[in-house]
mmCIF file of C-alpha atoms in Angstrom:
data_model
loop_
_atom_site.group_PDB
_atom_site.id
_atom_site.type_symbol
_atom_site.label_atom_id
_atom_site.label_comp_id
_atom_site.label_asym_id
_atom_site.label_seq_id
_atom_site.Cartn_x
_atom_site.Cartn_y
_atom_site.Cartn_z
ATOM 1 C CA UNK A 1 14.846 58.155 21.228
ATOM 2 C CA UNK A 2 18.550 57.423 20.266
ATOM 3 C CA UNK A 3 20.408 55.223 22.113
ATOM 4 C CA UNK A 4 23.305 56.073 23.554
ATOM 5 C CA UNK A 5 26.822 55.414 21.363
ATOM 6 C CA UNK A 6 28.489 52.665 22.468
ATOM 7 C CA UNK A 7 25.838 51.085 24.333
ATOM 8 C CA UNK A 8 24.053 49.228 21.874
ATOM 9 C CA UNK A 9 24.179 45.246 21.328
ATOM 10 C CA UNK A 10 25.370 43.065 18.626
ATOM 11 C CA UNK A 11 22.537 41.603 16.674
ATOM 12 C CA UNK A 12 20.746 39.125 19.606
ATOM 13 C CA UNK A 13 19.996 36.885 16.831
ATOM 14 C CA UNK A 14 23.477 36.329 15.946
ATOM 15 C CA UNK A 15 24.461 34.361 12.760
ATOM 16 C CA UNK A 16 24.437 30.776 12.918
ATOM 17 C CA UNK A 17 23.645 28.014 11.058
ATOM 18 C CA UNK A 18 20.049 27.378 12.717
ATOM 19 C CA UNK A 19 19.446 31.428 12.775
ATOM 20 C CA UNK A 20 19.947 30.946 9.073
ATOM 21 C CA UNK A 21 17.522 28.228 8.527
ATOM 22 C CA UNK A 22 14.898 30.196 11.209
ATOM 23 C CA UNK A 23 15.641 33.663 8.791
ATOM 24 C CA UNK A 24 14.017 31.214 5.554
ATOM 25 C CA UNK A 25 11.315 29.743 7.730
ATOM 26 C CA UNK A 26 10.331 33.514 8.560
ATOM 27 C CA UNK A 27 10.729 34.832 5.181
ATOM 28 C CA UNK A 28 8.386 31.963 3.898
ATOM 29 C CA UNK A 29 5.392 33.063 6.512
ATOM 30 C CA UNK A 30 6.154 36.834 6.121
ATOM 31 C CA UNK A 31 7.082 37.350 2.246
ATOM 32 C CA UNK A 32 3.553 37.992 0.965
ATOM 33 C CA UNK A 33 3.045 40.920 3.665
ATOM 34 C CA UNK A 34 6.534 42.221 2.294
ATOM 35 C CA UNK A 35 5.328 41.929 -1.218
ATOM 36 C CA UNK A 36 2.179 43.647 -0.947
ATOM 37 C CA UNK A 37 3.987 46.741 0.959
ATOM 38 C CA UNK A 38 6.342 46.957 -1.442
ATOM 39 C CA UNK A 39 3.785 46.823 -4.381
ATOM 40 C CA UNK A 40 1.729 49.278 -2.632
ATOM 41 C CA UNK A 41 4.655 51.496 -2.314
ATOM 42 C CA UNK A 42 4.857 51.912 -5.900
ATOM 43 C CA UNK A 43 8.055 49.298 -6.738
ATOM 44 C CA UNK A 44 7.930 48.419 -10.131
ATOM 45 C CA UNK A 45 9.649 46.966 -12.789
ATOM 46 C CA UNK A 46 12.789 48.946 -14.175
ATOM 47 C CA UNK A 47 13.695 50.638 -10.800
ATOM 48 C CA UNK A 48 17.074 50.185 -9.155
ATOM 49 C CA UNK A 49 16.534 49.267 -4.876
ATOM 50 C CA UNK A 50 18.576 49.777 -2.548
ATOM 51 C CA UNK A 51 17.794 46.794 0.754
ATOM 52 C CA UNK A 52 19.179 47.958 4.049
ATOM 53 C CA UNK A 53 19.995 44.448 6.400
ATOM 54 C CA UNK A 54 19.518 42.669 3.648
ATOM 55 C CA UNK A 55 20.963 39.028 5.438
ATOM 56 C CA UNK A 56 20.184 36.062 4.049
ATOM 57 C CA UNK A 57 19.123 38.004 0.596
ATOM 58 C CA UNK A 58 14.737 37.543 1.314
ATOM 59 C CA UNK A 59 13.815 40.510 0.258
ATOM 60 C CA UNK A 60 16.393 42.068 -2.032
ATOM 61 C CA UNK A 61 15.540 38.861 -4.046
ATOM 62 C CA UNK A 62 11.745 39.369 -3.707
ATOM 63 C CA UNK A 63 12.700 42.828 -5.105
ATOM 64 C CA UNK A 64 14.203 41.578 -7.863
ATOM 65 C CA UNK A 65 11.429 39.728 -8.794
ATOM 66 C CA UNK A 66 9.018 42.709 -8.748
ATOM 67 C CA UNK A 67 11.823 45.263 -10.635
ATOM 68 C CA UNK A 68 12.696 42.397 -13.437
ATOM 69 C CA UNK A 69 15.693 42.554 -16.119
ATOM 70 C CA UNK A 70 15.504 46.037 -16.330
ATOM 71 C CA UNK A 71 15.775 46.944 -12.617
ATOM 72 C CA UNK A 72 18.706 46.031 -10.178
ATOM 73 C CA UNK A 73 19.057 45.660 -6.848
ATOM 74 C CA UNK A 74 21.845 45.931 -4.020
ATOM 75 C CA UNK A 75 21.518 44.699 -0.456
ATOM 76 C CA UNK A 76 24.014 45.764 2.128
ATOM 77 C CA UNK A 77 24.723 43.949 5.382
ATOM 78 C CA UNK A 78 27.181 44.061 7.915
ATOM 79 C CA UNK A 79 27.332 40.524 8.825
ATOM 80 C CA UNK A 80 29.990 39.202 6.497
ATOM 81 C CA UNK A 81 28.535 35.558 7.109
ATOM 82 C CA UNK A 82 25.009 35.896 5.945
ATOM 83 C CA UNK A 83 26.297 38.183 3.192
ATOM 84 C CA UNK A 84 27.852 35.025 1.557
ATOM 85 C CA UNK A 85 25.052 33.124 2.107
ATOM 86 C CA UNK A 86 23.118 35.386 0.163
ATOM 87 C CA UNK A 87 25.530 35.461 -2.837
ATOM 88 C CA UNK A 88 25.180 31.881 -2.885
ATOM 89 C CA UNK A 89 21.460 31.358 -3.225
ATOM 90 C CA UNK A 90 21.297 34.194 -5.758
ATOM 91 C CA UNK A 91 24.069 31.894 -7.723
ATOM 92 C CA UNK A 92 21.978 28.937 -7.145
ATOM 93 C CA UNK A 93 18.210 30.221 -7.836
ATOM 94 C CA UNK A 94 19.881 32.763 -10.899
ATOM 95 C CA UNK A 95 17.348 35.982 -10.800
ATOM 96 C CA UNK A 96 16.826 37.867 -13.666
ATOM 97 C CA UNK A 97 17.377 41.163 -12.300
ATOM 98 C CA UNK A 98 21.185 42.050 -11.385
ATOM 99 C CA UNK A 99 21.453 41.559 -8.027
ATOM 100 C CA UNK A 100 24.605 42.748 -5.753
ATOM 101 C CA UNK A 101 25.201 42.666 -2.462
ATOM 102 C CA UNK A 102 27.859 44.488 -0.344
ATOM 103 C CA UNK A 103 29.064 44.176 3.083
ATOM 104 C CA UNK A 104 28.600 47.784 5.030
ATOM 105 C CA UNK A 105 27.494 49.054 8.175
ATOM 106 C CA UNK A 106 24.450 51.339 6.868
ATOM 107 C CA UNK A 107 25.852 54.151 8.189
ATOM 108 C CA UNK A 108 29.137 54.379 6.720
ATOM 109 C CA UNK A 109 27.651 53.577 3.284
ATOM 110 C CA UNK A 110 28.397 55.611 0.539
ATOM 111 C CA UNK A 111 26.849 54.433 -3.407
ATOM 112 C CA UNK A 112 28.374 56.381 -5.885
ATOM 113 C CA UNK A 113 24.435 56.309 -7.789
ATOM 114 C CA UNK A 114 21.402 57.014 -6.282
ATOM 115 C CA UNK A 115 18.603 54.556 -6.229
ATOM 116 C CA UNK A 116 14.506 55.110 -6.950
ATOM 117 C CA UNK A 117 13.754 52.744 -3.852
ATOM 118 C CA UNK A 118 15.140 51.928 -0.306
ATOM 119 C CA UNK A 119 13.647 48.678 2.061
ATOM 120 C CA UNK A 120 14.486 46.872 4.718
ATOM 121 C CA UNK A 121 12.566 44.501 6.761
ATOM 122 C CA UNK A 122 13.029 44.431 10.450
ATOM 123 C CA UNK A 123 15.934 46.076 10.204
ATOM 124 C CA UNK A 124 15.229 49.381 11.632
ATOM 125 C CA UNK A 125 14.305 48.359 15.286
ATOM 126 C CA UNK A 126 18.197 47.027 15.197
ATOM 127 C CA UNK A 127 19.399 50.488 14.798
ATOM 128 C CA UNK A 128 20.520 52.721 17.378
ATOM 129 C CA UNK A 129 19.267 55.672 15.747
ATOM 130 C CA UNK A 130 16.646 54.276 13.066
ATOM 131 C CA UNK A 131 15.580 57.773 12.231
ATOM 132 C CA UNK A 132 19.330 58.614 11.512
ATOM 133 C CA UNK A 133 19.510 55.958 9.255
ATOM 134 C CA UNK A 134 16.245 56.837 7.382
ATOM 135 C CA UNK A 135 17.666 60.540 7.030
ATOM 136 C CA UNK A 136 20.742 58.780 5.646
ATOM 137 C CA UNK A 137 19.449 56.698 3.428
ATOM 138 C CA UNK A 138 17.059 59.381 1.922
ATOM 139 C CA UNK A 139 20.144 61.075 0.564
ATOM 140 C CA UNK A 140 20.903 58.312 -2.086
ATOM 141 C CA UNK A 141 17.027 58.195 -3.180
ATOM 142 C CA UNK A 142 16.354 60.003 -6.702
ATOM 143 C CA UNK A 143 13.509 63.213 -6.470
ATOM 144 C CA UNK A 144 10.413 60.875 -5.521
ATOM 145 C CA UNK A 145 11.987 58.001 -4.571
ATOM 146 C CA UNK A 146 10.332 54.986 -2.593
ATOM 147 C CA UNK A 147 11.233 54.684 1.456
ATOM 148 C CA UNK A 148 9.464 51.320 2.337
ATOM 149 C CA UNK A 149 9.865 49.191 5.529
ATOM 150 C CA UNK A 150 8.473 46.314 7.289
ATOM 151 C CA UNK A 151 8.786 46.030 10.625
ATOM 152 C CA UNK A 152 7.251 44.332 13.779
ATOM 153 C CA UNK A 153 5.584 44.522 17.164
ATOM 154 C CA UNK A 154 5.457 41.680 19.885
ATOM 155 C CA UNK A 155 6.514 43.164 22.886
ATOM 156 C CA UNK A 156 3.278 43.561 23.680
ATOM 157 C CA UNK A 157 1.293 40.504 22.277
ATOM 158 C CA UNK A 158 -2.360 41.403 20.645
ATOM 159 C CA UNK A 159 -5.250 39.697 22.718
ATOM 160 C CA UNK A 160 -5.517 35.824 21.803
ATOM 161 C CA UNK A 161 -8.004 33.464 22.700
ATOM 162 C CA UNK A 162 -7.505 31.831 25.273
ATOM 163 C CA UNK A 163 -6.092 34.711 27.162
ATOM 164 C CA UNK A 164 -2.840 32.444 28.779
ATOM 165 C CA UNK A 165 -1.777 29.683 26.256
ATOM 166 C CA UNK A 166 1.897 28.194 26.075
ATOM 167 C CA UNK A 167 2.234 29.964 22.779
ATOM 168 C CA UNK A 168 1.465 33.138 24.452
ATOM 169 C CA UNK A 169 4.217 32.824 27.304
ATOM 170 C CA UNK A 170 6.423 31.872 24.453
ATOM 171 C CA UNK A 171 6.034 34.913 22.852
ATOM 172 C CA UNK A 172 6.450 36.991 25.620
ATOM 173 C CA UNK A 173 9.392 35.123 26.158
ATOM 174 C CA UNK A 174 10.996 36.429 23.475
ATOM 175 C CA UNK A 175 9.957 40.468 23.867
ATOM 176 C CA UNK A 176 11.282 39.960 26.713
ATOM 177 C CA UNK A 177 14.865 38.731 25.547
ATOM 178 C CA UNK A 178 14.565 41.512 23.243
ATOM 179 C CA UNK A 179 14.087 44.188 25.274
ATOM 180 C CA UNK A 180 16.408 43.401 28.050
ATOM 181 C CA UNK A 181 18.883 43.010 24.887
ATOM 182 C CA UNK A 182 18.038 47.064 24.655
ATOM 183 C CA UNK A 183 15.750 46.931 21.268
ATOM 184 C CA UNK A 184 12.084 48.157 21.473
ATOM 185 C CA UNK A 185 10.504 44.901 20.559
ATOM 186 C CA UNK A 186 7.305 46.912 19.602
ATOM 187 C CA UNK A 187 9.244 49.239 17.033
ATOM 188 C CA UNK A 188 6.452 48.298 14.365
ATOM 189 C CA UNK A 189 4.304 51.231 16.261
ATOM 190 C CA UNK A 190 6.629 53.592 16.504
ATOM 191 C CA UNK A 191 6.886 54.213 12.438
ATOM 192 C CA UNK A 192 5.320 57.444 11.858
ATOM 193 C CA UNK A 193 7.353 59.409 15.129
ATOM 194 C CA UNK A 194 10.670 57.536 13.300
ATOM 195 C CA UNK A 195 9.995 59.017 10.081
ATOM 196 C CA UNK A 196 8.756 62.083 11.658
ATOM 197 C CA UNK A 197 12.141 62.324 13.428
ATOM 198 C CA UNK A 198 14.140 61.945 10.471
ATOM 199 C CA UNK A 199 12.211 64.646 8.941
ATOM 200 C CA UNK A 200 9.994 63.356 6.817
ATOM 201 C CA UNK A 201 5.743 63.571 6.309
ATOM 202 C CA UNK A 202 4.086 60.891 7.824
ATOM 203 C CA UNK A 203 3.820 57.575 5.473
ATOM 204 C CA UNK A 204 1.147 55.358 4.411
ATOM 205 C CA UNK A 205 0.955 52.548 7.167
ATOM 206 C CA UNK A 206 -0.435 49.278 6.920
ATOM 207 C CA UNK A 207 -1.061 46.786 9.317
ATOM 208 C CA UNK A 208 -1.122 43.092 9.074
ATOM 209 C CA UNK A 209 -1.320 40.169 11.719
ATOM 210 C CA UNK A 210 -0.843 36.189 11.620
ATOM 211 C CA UNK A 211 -3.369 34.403 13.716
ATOM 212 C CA UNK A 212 -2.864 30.135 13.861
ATOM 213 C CA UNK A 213 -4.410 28.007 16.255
ATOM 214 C CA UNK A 214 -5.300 25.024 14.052
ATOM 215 C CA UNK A 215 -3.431 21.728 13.440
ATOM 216 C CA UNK A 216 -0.221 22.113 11.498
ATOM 217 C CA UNK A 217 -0.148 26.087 12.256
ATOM 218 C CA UNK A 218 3.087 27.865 11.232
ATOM 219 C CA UNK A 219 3.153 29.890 14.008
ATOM 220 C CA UNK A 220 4.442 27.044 16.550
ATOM 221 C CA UNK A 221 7.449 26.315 14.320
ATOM 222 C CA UNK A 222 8.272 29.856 13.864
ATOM 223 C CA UNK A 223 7.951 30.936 17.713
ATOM 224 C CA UNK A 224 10.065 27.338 18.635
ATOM 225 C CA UNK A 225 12.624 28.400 15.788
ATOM 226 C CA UNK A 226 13.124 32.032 17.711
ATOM 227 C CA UNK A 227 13.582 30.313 21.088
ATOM 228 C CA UNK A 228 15.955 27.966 19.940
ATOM 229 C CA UNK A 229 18.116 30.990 18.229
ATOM 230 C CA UNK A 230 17.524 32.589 21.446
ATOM 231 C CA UNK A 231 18.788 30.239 23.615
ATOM 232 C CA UNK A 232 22.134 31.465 24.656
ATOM 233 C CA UNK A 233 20.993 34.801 25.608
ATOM 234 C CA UNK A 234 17.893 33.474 27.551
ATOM 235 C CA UNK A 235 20.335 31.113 29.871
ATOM 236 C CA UNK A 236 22.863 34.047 30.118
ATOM 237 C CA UNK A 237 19.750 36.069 31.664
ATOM 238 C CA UNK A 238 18.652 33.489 33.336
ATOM 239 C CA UNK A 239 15.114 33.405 32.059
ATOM 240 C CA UNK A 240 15.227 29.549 31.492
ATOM 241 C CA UNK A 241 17.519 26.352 30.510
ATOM 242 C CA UNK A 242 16.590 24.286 27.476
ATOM 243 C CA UNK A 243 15.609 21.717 29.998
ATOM 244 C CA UNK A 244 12.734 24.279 31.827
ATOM 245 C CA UNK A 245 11.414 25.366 28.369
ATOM 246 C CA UNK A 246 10.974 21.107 26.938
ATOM 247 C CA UNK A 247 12.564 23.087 23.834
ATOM 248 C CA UNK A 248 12.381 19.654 21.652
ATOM 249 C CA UNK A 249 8.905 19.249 22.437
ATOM 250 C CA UNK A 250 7.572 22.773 22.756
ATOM 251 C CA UNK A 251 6.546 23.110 19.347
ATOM 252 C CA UNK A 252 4.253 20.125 19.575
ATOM 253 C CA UNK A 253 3.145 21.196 22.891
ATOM 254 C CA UNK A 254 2.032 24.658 21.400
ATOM 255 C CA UNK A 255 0.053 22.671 18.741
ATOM 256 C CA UNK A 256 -1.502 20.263 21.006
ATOM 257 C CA UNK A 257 -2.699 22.754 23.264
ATOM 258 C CA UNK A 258 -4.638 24.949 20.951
ATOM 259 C CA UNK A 259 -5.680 22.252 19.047
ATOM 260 C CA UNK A 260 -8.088 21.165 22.136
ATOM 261 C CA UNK A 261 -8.812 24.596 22.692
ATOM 262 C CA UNK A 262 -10.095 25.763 19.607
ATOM 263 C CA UNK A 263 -7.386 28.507 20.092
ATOM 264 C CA UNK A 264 -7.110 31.518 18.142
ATOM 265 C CA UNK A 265 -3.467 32.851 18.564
ATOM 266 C CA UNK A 266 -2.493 36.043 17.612
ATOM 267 C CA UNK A 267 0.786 36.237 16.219
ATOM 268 C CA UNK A 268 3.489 39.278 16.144
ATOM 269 C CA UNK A 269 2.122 42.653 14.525
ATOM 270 C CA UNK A 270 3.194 43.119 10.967
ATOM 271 C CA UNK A 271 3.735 46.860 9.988
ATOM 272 C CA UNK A 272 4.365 48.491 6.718
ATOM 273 C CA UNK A 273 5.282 52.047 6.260
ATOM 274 C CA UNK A 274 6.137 53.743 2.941
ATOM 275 C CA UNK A 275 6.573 56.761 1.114
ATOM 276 C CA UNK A 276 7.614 59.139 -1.324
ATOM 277 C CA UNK A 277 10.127 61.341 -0.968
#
């Protein structure tokens, strides 16, 4: 359902430095499951994309990759900080596809060409009306144009072995942040009923899910990183200090852990949902 105007947050995640680095550790674990949606959505070379959120530039640049020279593509943000960051990589790493990116809330945006593909990734479970925003989007797409989004669930963590693990609490942790912050932290099942809302057949929807455990793991770096960005907001609701969560060791403490317990730990739900207009 909606939200209510007015009443929802600023991004939790905020925009600074170390969210910045956290957004290109996260981009490096998730990128392949991105690709593959994308691919499997029918993005090709040629086609002109339009990424809603687009932040620190991830995936419009991984579209760019897949649409080539002959494509273009234009990410919009409303977070003038990580919109600059994103025009400086593309300067930096040069792309052969044009590449633009515009600061705009999505709702008040307005392309004077339509586009043959629209993303995001985790972007809709910001909104306060994602199905809004997919009925607004669908207006700039061309006559069978791509929507295609990736999108999450961890409010609700899949089963791991063993059943309590510090990794586990730390993950709840953070649904829980989320959720008191007034975002469905399992948004990545609620994909079909969005699209459904916003008027549209229900799309293709693909599932994918990180699982670590072992020594060296990503996943303890990458649930650390999200703590540490959500540090603020977990003193301000008094969930925990820095000091009650060991934040500078928790990562190795993670590791350790399922290291001596043969652990299997099942990371956040990855959800892909796509279709033609």
């Amino acid at each position: 359902m909606p939200r209510p105007e007015g009443t929802f947050p600023k991004y939790v995640l905020g925009n600074s430095d170390h969210e910045q680095q956290r957004l290109k550790l996260q981009a490096s674990i998730v990128g392949t499951w991105t690709e593959n949606y994308l691919l499997a959505a029918g993005l090709e070379k040629g086609m002109n994309v339009l990424d809603l959120g687009s932040g620190m530039g991830d995936v419009t640049l991984l579209a760019a990759e897949i649409v080539g020279p002959s494509g273009s593509v234009t990410g919009i943000d409303r977070d003038p900080v990580v919109l600059q960051k994103a025009k400086e990589r593309v300067q930096a790493q040069g792309h052969s596809a044009p590449v633009t990116f515009l600061h705009s809330e999505i709702l008040n945006f307005r392309p004077k060409s339509q586009f043959d593909a629209i993303i995001g990734r985790y972007v809709l479970l910001y909104q306060p009306d994602p199905s809004r925003v997919l009925s607004h989007a669908a207006a700039f797409l061309r006559r069978g144009g791509i929507l295609c989004f990736h999108e999450l669930s961890f409010g609700t963590p899949a089963s791991s072995y063993p059943a309590t693990s510090l990794f586990g609490d730390t993950v709840k942790l953070i649904g829980e942040v989320i959720r008191r912050s007034g975002i469905n932290p399992d948004f990545g099942l609620f994909l079909a009923k969005t699209f459904a809302d916003a008027g549209f057949s229900r799309p293709t929807i693909k599932a994918d899910v990180p699982v670590g455990g072992e020594a060296g793991s990503y996943i303890y770096g990458w649930a650390t990183e999200t703590v540490k960005t959500l540090l603020p907001v977990i003193e301000t609701l008094g969930l925990g200090t820095a000091h009650d969560l060991q934040i500078e060791t928790l990562a190795q403490r993670m590791e350790e852990e399922a290291v001596v317990n043969h652990s299997e730990l099942v990371g956040p739900l990855q959800v892909g949902a796509w279709l033609r207009t």
